[in-house]
XYZ file of C-alpha atoms in Angstrom:
652
model
C 106.653 80.265 45.679
C 109.770 78.224 46.514
C 113.145 79.997 46.923
C 114.329 81.579 43.692
C 117.442 79.974 42.135
C 120.551 82.110 41.799
C 121.745 83.358 38.415
C 124.458 80.714 38.360
C 122.130 77.883 39.397
C 122.406 74.686 37.332
C 119.583 73.330 35.203
C 118.462 70.951 37.951
C 117.579 73.834 40.282
C 115.512 75.649 37.640
C 113.759 72.392 36.766
C 113.039 71.740 40.442
C 111.672 75.265 40.929
C 109.340 74.941 37.954
C 108.252 71.455 39.025
C 107.287 72.727 42.470
C 105.290 75.683 41.165
C 103.720 73.550 38.432
C 102.501 71.000 40.975
C 99.672 73.386 41.923
C 96.865 71.975 39.773
C 94.650 75.082 39.870
C 97.539 77.360 38.964
C 98.627 75.078 36.133
C 95.088 74.972 34.731
C 94.804 78.764 34.941
C 98.079 79.355 33.093
C 97.190 76.672 30.538
C 94.105 78.625 29.567
C 96.029 81.895 29.300
C 99.282 80.820 27.639
C 99.429 77.386 25.985
C 102.876 78.231 24.601
C 104.324 78.743 28.092
C 102.726 75.492 29.217
C 104.523 73.645 26.427
C 107.821 75.266 27.392
C 107.478 74.429 31.079
C 106.415 70.858 30.410
C 109.386 70.369 28.088
C 111.709 71.614 30.846
C 110.156 69.384 33.494
C 110.364 66.394 31.144
C 114.045 67.098 30.486
C 113.548 67.997 26.817
C 114.992 71.517 27.202
C 118.610 71.410 28.405
C 119.468 75.113 28.028
C 119.580 76.990 31.346
C 118.870 80.322 29.667
C 115.537 79.064 28.325
C 114.709 77.563 31.696
C 115.313 80.864 33.453
C 113.225 82.745 30.903
C 110.337 80.303 31.359
C 110.710 80.537 35.138
C 110.474 84.348 35.003
C 107.281 84.142 32.943
C 105.877 81.565 35.344
C 106.806 83.716 38.347
C 105.051 86.702 36.790
C 101.923 84.596 36.344
C 102.239 83.255 39.904
C 102.297 86.774 41.349
C 99.377 87.751 39.172
C 97.507 84.625 40.261
C 97.937 85.491 43.931
C 97.875 89.275 44.057
C 96.224 90.928 41.055
C 92.478 91.339 40.711
C 92.156 92.381 37.068
C 89.796 89.878 35.380
C 91.753 87.784 32.918
C 90.809 84.232 32.060
C 90.723 82.159 35.231
C 93.121 84.436 37.136
C 90.382 86.628 38.593
C 86.631 86.770 38.310
C 83.696 89.148 38.466
C 80.690 89.461 40.754
C 77.997 92.110 41.232
C 78.549 94.634 44.008
C 75.941 96.302 46.171
C 75.908 98.859 48.968
C 74.069 98.609 52.265
C 74.113 99.917 55.809
C 76.690 97.291 56.772
C 79.400 95.346 54.986
C 78.888 91.661 54.269
C 81.133 89.306 52.325
C 80.404 85.783 51.145
C 82.848 84.032 48.826
C 81.788 80.540 47.780
C 83.455 77.820 45.735
C 80.972 77.401 42.867
C 82.636 79.798 40.447
C 81.631 79.413 36.798
C 83.921 79.799 33.813
C 82.064 81.092 30.755
C 83.973 80.201 27.604
C 83.946 81.748 24.150
C 86.258 80.969 21.221
C 89.659 82.628 21.360
C 89.395 85.546 18.880
C 92.534 84.874 16.823
C 91.684 81.217 16.253
C 88.074 82.089 15.427
C 89.281 84.736 12.968
C 91.440 82.158 11.197
C 88.518 79.755 10.990
C 86.100 82.382 9.662
C 88.622 83.580 7.086
C 88.919 80.007 5.819
C 85.147 79.698 5.564
C 84.861 83.023 3.743
C 87.376 81.840 1.145
C 85.220 78.781 0.396
C 82.527 79.556 -2.193
C 80.426 76.515 -1.315
C 80.332 77.388 2.376
C 79.466 81.015 1.616
C 76.569 80.136 -0.691
C 73.919 80.707 1.987
C 75.679 83.578 3.750
C 75.029 87.282 3.343
C 77.551 90.037 2.731
C 77.502 93.820 2.815
C 79.919 96.676 2.245
C 81.963 97.690 5.257
C 80.680 101.094 6.407
C 84.239 102.119 7.290
C 85.496 102.270 3.697
C 86.460 105.600 2.145
C 86.578 106.608 -1.519
C 89.386 108.912 -2.579
C 91.077 109.564 -5.934
C 89.305 106.702 -7.717
C 90.430 104.291 -5.035
C 88.672 102.621 -2.134
C 90.516 102.695 1.178
C 89.642 99.845 3.535
C 90.785 99.805 7.191
C 92.833 96.745 8.066
C 94.434 95.425 11.255
C 95.480 98.273 13.535
C 96.058 101.514 11.641
C 96.962 99.828 8.327
C 94.672 99.899 5.303
C 94.135 98.337 1.888
C 93.862 100.505 -1.231
C 91.807 99.154 -4.146
C 91.360 100.662 -7.605
C 87.736 101.545 -8.297
C 86.937 99.454 -11.400
C 83.479 98.653 -12.874
C 83.148 95.345 -11.008
C 83.978 96.968 -7.697
C 81.538 99.798 -8.402
C 78.782 97.245 -8.912
C 79.642 95.434 -5.678
C 79.567 98.730 -3.778
C 76.142 99.495 -5.198
C 74.571 96.055 -4.775
C 75.951 95.287 -1.317
C 75.190 98.630 0.304
C 72.712 96.621 2.392
C 73.070 92.895 3.157
C 72.697 90.696 0.090
C 73.065 86.960 -0.354
C 76.535 85.884 -1.455
C 75.033 83.673 -4.162
C 72.774 86.514 -5.336
C 75.674 88.963 -5.512
C 77.728 86.484 -7.515
C 74.818 85.953 -9.917
C 74.397 89.690 -10.487
C 78.108 90.029 -11.196
C 77.801 87.174 -13.695
C 74.881 88.868 -15.429
C 76.722 92.183 -15.674
C 80.071 90.683 -16.696
C 79.249 87.477 -18.625
C 82.764 87.195 -20.045
C 84.266 86.802 -16.573
C 84.652 83.206 -15.407
C 83.027 81.875 -12.262
C 86.455 81.250 -10.791
C 87.412 84.889 -11.304
C 84.159 86.054 -9.682
C 84.769 83.830 -6.683
C 88.326 85.119 -6.410
C 87.086 88.720 -6.496
C 84.503 88.183 -3.762
C 86.968 86.153 -1.705
C 89.522 88.936 -1.949
C 86.963 91.594 -0.978
C 86.089 89.528 2.084
C 89.756 89.007 2.911
C 90.549 92.727 2.873
C 87.316 93.471 4.782
C 85.694 95.592 2.095
C 82.850 93.105 2.422
C 81.655 91.908 5.807
C 79.893 88.573 5.995
C 77.047 87.317 8.157
C 79.511 84.882 9.743
C 80.830 87.804 11.779
C 78.508 88.651 14.631
C 77.824 92.288 15.527
C 79.388 93.447 18.780
C 76.036 93.318 20.592
C 76.209 89.517 20.252
C 78.264 88.413 23.250
C 79.198 85.004 21.819
C 80.347 85.419 18.206
C 79.475 81.794 17.408
C 75.763 82.406 17.994
C 75.280 83.605 14.395
C 77.180 80.754 12.740
C 75.533 77.960 10.764
C 75.522 74.584 12.568
C 78.572 73.190 10.754
C 80.649 76.267 11.535
C 79.484 76.287 15.138
C 80.541 72.669 15.509
C 83.988 73.481 14.160
C 84.273 76.536 16.427
C 83.568 74.336 19.444
C 86.945 72.671 18.913
C 88.890 75.935 19.054
C 90.866 77.169 22.025
C 88.667 79.213 24.336
C 88.879 82.503 26.188
C 87.179 82.394 29.574
C 85.503 84.894 31.845
C 84.992 83.826 35.442
C 81.689 84.489 37.187
C 82.392 84.389 40.899
C 80.238 82.659 43.446
C 80.259 85.739 45.640
C 77.933 88.164 47.347
C 79.639 91.375 48.429
C 77.925 94.362 49.987
C 79.917 97.381 51.053
C 78.953 100.008 53.578
C 77.230 103.007 52.032
C 80.099 105.175 53.281
C 82.245 103.668 50.513
C 79.744 104.758 47.857
C 79.683 108.260 49.319
C 83.470 108.334 49.235
C 83.472 107.156 45.594
C 81.021 109.895 44.635
C 83.174 112.476 46.395
C 86.326 111.190 44.702
C 84.688 111.402 41.272
C 83.525 114.942 42.019
C 87.014 116.040 43.059
C 88.635 114.411 40.019
C 86.067 116.156 37.816
C 87.101 119.476 39.346
C 90.791 118.681 38.834
C 90.609 117.797 35.134
C 93.280 119.163 32.835
C 90.807 120.254 30.143
C 87.471 121.362 31.634
C 85.967 122.212 28.236
C 87.330 119.508 25.982
C 90.783 118.457 24.874
C 92.886 120.725 22.645
C 92.483 118.191 19.827
C 88.711 118.410 19.940
C 88.717 122.187 20.412
C 90.817 122.576 17.255
C 88.428 120.326 15.334
C 85.402 122.275 16.564
C 87.066 125.492 15.451
C 87.774 124.037 11.996
C 84.174 122.867 11.641
C 82.872 126.255 12.752
C 85.102 128.143 10.331
C 83.974 125.973 7.434
C 80.258 125.550 8.137
C 79.316 127.976 10.902
C 76.782 127.311 13.641
C 73.525 125.365 13.306
C 74.495 123.829 9.963
C 73.833 120.104 9.696
C 76.740 118.293 8.045
C 76.636 114.546 7.284
C 79.159 112.691 9.433
C 80.730 111.040 6.394
C 81.275 114.485 4.847
C 82.498 116.232 7.994
C 85.109 113.531 8.648
C 86.333 113.367 5.046
C 89.543 115.424 4.663
C 88.667 116.260 1.038
C 84.998 117.153 1.429
C 84.975 118.282 5.066
C 87.543 118.808 7.811
C 88.558 115.191 8.438
C 88.854 113.464 11.782
C 90.443 115.229 14.756
C 94.237 115.008 14.823
C 95.532 111.683 16.095
C 92.413 109.686 15.236
C 93.811 108.125 12.053
C 97.551 108.299 12.685
C 98.846 108.556 16.224
C 100.154 112.015 16.971
C 100.853 113.989 20.091
C 101.160 117.724 19.452
C 103.470 119.743 21.700
C 101.880 120.546 25.023
C 102.823 124.022 26.215
C 103.636 124.527 29.872
C 100.520 125.731 31.662
C 99.901 127.389 34.992
C 98.426 124.098 36.170
C 101.692 122.348 35.224
C 103.705 124.867 37.208
C 101.518 124.447 40.286
C 101.839 120.658 40.165
C 105.591 120.816 39.577
C 105.869 123.011 42.656
C 103.684 120.644 44.677
C 105.675 117.552 43.667
C 109.013 119.298 44.129
C 108.068 120.504 47.594
C 106.979 117.014 48.625
C 110.264 115.562 47.379
C 112.322 118.213 49.189
C 110.432 117.651 52.437
C 110.614 113.869 52.138
C 106.816 113.589 52.064
C 105.363 110.574 50.307
C 101.802 111.911 50.663
C 100.177 115.317 50.191
C 96.730 116.043 51.592
C 94.654 117.973 49.074
C 92.815 120.934 50.570
C 89.881 122.951 49.324
C 92.188 125.870 48.570
C 94.460 123.648 46.457
C 91.478 122.351 44.491
C 90.252 125.866 43.788
C 93.718 126.993 42.704
C 94.149 124.042 40.326
C 90.624 124.561 38.981
C 91.377 128.183 38.207
C 94.713 127.262 36.630
C 93.025 124.807 34.234
C 91.014 127.599 32.640
C 87.353 128.460 32.319
C 84.860 126.476 34.335
C 83.182 123.661 32.386
C 79.998 124.439 30.478
C 78.772 120.887 31.082
C 79.500 118.074 33.485
C 80.268 114.506 32.502
C 76.824 112.847 32.595
C 78.162 109.481 33.759
C 81.390 107.566 34.305
C 82.826 104.537 36.073
C 85.307 104.702 38.906
C 87.589 101.745 39.605
C 89.122 101.588 43.055
C 90.365 99.375 45.845
C 88.986 99.460 49.364
C 91.689 99.254 52.020
C 90.501 98.101 55.444
C 91.982 95.516 57.822
C 88.590 94.027 58.736
C 84.850 94.300 58.190
C 84.268 96.017 61.572
C 86.983 98.552 60.753
C 85.389 99.263 57.389
C 81.937 99.706 58.910
C 83.178 102.204 61.472
C 84.770 104.260 58.690
C 88.362 103.099 59.132
C 89.088 102.543 55.443
C 90.807 104.064 52.446
C 89.457 104.223 48.913
C 92.340 104.058 46.438
C 91.350 105.252 42.963
C 92.770 103.074 40.187
C 91.226 104.731 37.159
C 88.153 106.523 35.862
C 86.506 105.543 32.595
C 85.002 107.858 30.005
C 81.446 106.601 30.640
C 79.332 104.074 32.476
C 79.708 100.641 30.902
C 83.242 101.218 29.654
C 84.811 98.826 32.149
C 81.780 96.706 33.001
C 80.190 96.253 29.562
C 82.353 93.333 28.516
C 81.083 91.382 31.550
C 77.366 92.057 31.098
C 76.935 88.680 29.415
C 77.906 86.979 32.686
C 74.863 88.458 34.433
C 71.908 88.421 32.007
C 69.687 91.453 32.409
C 72.226 93.581 34.262
C 72.630 95.776 31.171
C 69.118 97.183 31.699
C 70.508 99.231 34.586
C 72.278 101.387 31.977
C 69.170 102.186 29.932
C 68.315 105.470 31.649
C 71.659 107.198 31.971
C 71.656 111.003 31.704
C 73.024 112.786 28.640
C 75.004 115.996 28.131
C 72.037 117.417 26.224
C 68.853 116.659 28.188
C 66.975 116.369 24.879
C 69.335 113.782 23.403
C 68.514 110.114 22.980
C 71.084 107.640 24.275
C 71.972 104.930 21.747
C 74.529 102.129 21.881
C 77.672 102.196 19.757
C 78.538 98.805 18.273
C 81.784 98.120 16.409
C 84.516 95.548 15.919
C 87.907 96.176 17.513
C 90.679 97.305 15.186
C 92.794 94.343 16.273
C 91.468 90.802 16.324
C 92.815 89.801 19.788
C 90.694 92.569 21.336
C 87.429 91.394 19.770
C 85.819 90.234 23.016
C 86.541 93.591 24.675
C 83.986 95.292 22.427
C 81.243 92.697 22.859
C 78.362 93.645 25.147
C 74.652 92.768 25.008
C 72.335 95.436 23.674
C 71.278 97.662 26.560
C 69.546 100.487 24.683
C 66.651 100.658 22.251
C 68.736 101.818 19.316
C 72.168 100.900 18.027
C 74.648 102.808 15.883
C 76.519 100.145 13.934
C 80.007 100.830 12.573
C 81.802 98.389 10.277
C 79.364 95.524 10.915
C 76.866 93.541 8.878
C 73.393 94.484 10.067
C 70.097 94.647 8.288
C 68.513 98.120 8.119
C 65.835 98.446 10.796
C 64.137 101.252 12.738
C 66.380 100.561 15.736
C 69.623 100.462 13.703
C 71.544 103.501 12.503
C 74.713 103.649 10.416
C 77.241 106.478 10.020
C 75.467 107.465 6.787
C 72.326 108.177 8.851
C 74.075 110.678 11.126
C 75.104 114.317 10.926
C 76.941 116.797 13.113
C 76.111 120.371 13.947
C 77.393 123.105 16.234
C 75.210 124.859 18.787
C 76.791 127.539 20.977
C 80.217 126.168 20.121
C 79.353 122.639 21.200
C 79.155 119.802 18.671
C 76.077 117.625 18.510
C 75.445 114.306 16.826
C 72.002 114.172 15.234
C 69.921 111.709 13.281
C 69.826 113.231 9.805
C 66.251 112.221 8.994
C 64.699 113.659 12.152
C 67.244 116.137 13.512
C 67.005 114.405 16.891
C 70.179 114.743 19.013
C 71.932 111.481 19.816
C 74.589 110.533 22.339
C 76.308 107.178 22.150
C 77.210 104.738 24.892
C 80.255 102.605 24.063
C 80.409 99.660 26.497
C 83.964 98.684 25.643
C 87.085 98.564 27.777
C 89.279 99.606 24.853
C 90.985 102.914 25.470
C 90.033 105.136 22.534
C 93.481 106.734 22.689
C 94.870 103.439 21.373
C 93.804 104.451 17.891
C 95.006 101.230 16.280
C 92.441 99.328 18.388
C 89.504 101.631 17.656
C 88.305 102.560 14.158
C 88.511 106.365 13.839
C 84.800 106.564 13.002
C 83.872 104.617 16.135
C 86.027 106.851 18.298
C 84.615 109.964 16.632
C 81.013 108.927 17.234
C 81.784 107.790 20.770
C 83.467 111.047 21.785
C 81.796 113.859 19.876
C 78.885 114.440 22.249
C 81.353 115.072 25.082
C 83.909 116.905 22.969
C 83.297 120.185 24.821
C 82.862 118.579 28.250
C 85.479 117.771 30.896
C 87.329 114.524 30.258
C 87.354 112.916 33.699
C 90.164 110.384 34.055
C 92.666 109.388 36.695
C 94.571 112.341 38.107
C 96.769 113.914 35.427
C 100.084 115.233 36.745
C 100.757 117.031 33.468
C 104.402 118.044 33.038
C 105.173 116.752 36.537
C 104.721 113.206 35.214
C 108.253 113.446 33.829
C 109.674 113.849 37.345
C 111.331 110.854 38.994
C 108.842 111.110 41.878
C 105.312 112.338 42.445
C 103.616 112.026 45.844
C 100.317 110.420 46.684
C 97.406 112.857 46.764
C 94.696 112.197 49.325
C 91.348 113.819 49.973
C 89.339 112.748 53.005
C 89.531 108.936 52.962
C 90.427 108.719 49.280
C 93.827 108.216 47.689
C 93.258 110.136 44.462
C 96.588 108.953 43.085
C 99.284 106.810 44.683
C 102.912 107.812 45.158
C 104.918 107.049 42.029
C 108.612 106.648 41.191
C 110.447 106.259 37.899
C 113.756 104.494 37.612
C 115.855 104.349 34.465
C 118.094 101.485 33.473
C 120.991 103.913 33.104
C 120.740 104.554 36.862
C 121.742 100.939 37.477
C 124.626 98.721 36.340
C 124.442 97.229 32.846
C 122.575 93.986 32.236
C 125.878 92.095 32.179
C 126.694 93.131 35.761
C 126.322 90.532 38.546
C 122.863 90.521 40.101
C 124.204 91.424 43.542
C 125.915 94.534 42.189
C 122.708 95.479 40.379
C 120.619 94.889 43.516
C 122.985 96.969 45.670
C 122.607 99.928 43.320
C 118.833 99.485 43.254
C 118.605 99.486 47.053
C 120.845 102.560 47.209
C 118.436 104.293 44.813
C 115.526 103.163 46.963
C 117.157 104.677 50.037
C 117.764 108.012 48.310
C 114.223 108.231 46.960
C 112.510 106.666 49.996
C 110.986 103.864 47.931
C 109.285 101.162 50.028
C 109.945 97.452 49.631
C 106.427 96.694 48.438
C 105.583 98.410 45.157
C 103.427 97.967 42.076
C 105.253 97.723 38.758
C 103.270 99.413 35.983
C 102.931 97.140 32.940
C 100.947 98.938 30.236
C 97.653 99.701 31.996
C 98.107 96.987 34.639
C 100.224 96.704 37.774
C 102.314 93.798 39.048
C 102.861 93.642 42.838
C 106.549 93.295 43.728
C 108.405 92.858 46.995
C 111.874 94.286 46.394
C 113.309 92.295 49.280
C 112.787 89.068 47.290
C 115.236 87.805 44.690
C 112.546 86.726 42.237
C 110.914 90.169 42.299
C 114.282 91.847 41.727
C 114.821 89.617 38.706
C 111.381 90.513 37.359
C 112.105 94.224 37.736
C 115.465 93.834 36.021
C 113.873 91.869 33.172
C 111.245 94.594 32.800
C 113.912 97.298 32.545
C 115.919 95.249 30.050
C 112.838 94.762 27.863
C 111.611 98.359 28.081
C 112.267 100.265 24.829
C 112.879 103.403 26.895
C 114.686 101.719 29.781
C 112.149 102.991 32.326
C 110.235 101.256 35.096
C 107.342 103.019 36.813
C 106.664 101.956 40.392
C 103.658 102.854 42.517
C 103.317 102.551 46.258
C 101.590 99.285 47.157
C 98.704 99.042 49.633
C 99.550 98.062 53.225
C 99.780 94.294 53.894
C 96.407 94.173 55.665
C 94.559 96.282 53.075
C 92.476 93.319 51.861
C 91.678 92.039 55.343
C 87.991 92.937 55.048
C 87.605 90.529 52.111
C 89.614 87.674 53.558
C 92.955 88.801 52.166
C 91.813 88.475 48.552
C 93.138 90.915 45.976
C 90.202 92.915 44.694
C 89.011 96.018 42.921
C 85.563 97.540 42.602
C 83.997 99.377 39.677
C 81.255 101.851 40.542
C 79.086 103.388 37.787
C 78.215 106.969 38.715
C 75.719 109.288 37.043
C 75.249 113.031 37.288
C 72.459 114.018 39.601
C 69.759 116.132 38.013
């Protein structure tokens, strides 16, 4: 990037900076696909149609953030970064070509608007099918229908609605449903019937065949020709399939397996989270062991025990201080007092933390995915074992991070067909559901990898390979919950190939989260390393084991530590650097933004401005910084920012 203008720079300097950055055709095309609104702003500035310096600076900050992401962040997003298969061999080999392929699908929000318009048009819906959303709940003579996020619609249960609920329990033609309503209520006009059905589609009580199930990677595949033609004109969301062949030395796989094993031993809750343990206790007290309870009854707060706390409305019960918390507070405090940025984890420390977490786990996680970066200055260095594996995160199951990219590599999903289960007798089925928020729709889409599907909130025809929540029950065996097929009693475990974090309950329907988690409710929840109460400290050290960085060093800085936003930038920067000196914070850091990280160099003016803007925008006035990899960490892959995702399964 060109030199960053000063805060007092005139409009011409901001325009010149943007013009220089915008002259990179590939970068401009990449940003255009991700943020058309920013493109319009920047073009207006370059053309001289935006005279206000404040708007120019704001657009420049957004552009700078994208520029850093474009150069230094590997998270797949549009054309910013792509995906390629990874293999392991006896030696490392890397080939990066130029024939990358962008695979486009309609942008979810625009497609949603188009489909909603079609569903409000009686003529267009004449040949479509509709069915009742399986997520609805009946309570107090009202029907409750989940809406965007954690909101819901509440409809009075009148005779017409009762008939719709009965007739559309399974898919039925829109025209046929309208005709049956006309026969039952002849005094009601056709316009009123159309308005009723249109409203039921709008509030999602009815789902139409225009909305593809989540096992259909491209949601336009199910549309009639006219709708597909219209969808082709919408803005697209792209995934990038890289022209790359990367093979890593088998030592890296061994290190990943070891890291996952250590993280599994260091979990906070080896036998399920407190939320799930409370729910299991409630179910046991009400129904006892070995009693089969329909899922729709068990999760109903009036007829059963409801969903676990926090599934419907976000809640975080008080977390009492544990012995594990005290051990980690002591470890972090000692590192800070000694000026140590890194702590080497020993076998004795692992055993002590294991014991502090409570009883040993009854079961092990049957499979998971580990995301990491490989740090090595060159291929020869990597092959001789001179590398570091830096853990980024661990997913709840195989397919969680990779599932949304299966469509880029047809057939790759078959590799997930024989994953182990918690219960060796259980059948693995695929969970299919729509995201709770429209922009996240593509995150839940993954081709069908397993023989059977459990469909939640979708329109699907009943079939031997399709199950719905009404077909499932729960039971307790030795204190562990099991999901079973009601008709056969066969245990089921569900694979949810979605990158959505189930803890974001306004993105995941409670029923989908319940079905996705229940089989592991009494098993260890393997995630990234959880510092517990020590997370509130202003500093936690990196933890390393063998060649693995289990968690990077982390600092928190609060806006109140620094001068107010009205202070001159130099005064603000001086205070920041003084804080860095006191806390031994390096120049190169990673700024945590939600679940992503933005590389910053705190010796550069533009990066300082980005950090200040982040603090100003933070509702809590906090910035979390992680230690960045060394400058030559990506040398083995030609200096390219990267991350790897490794599916791992329990060995029998």
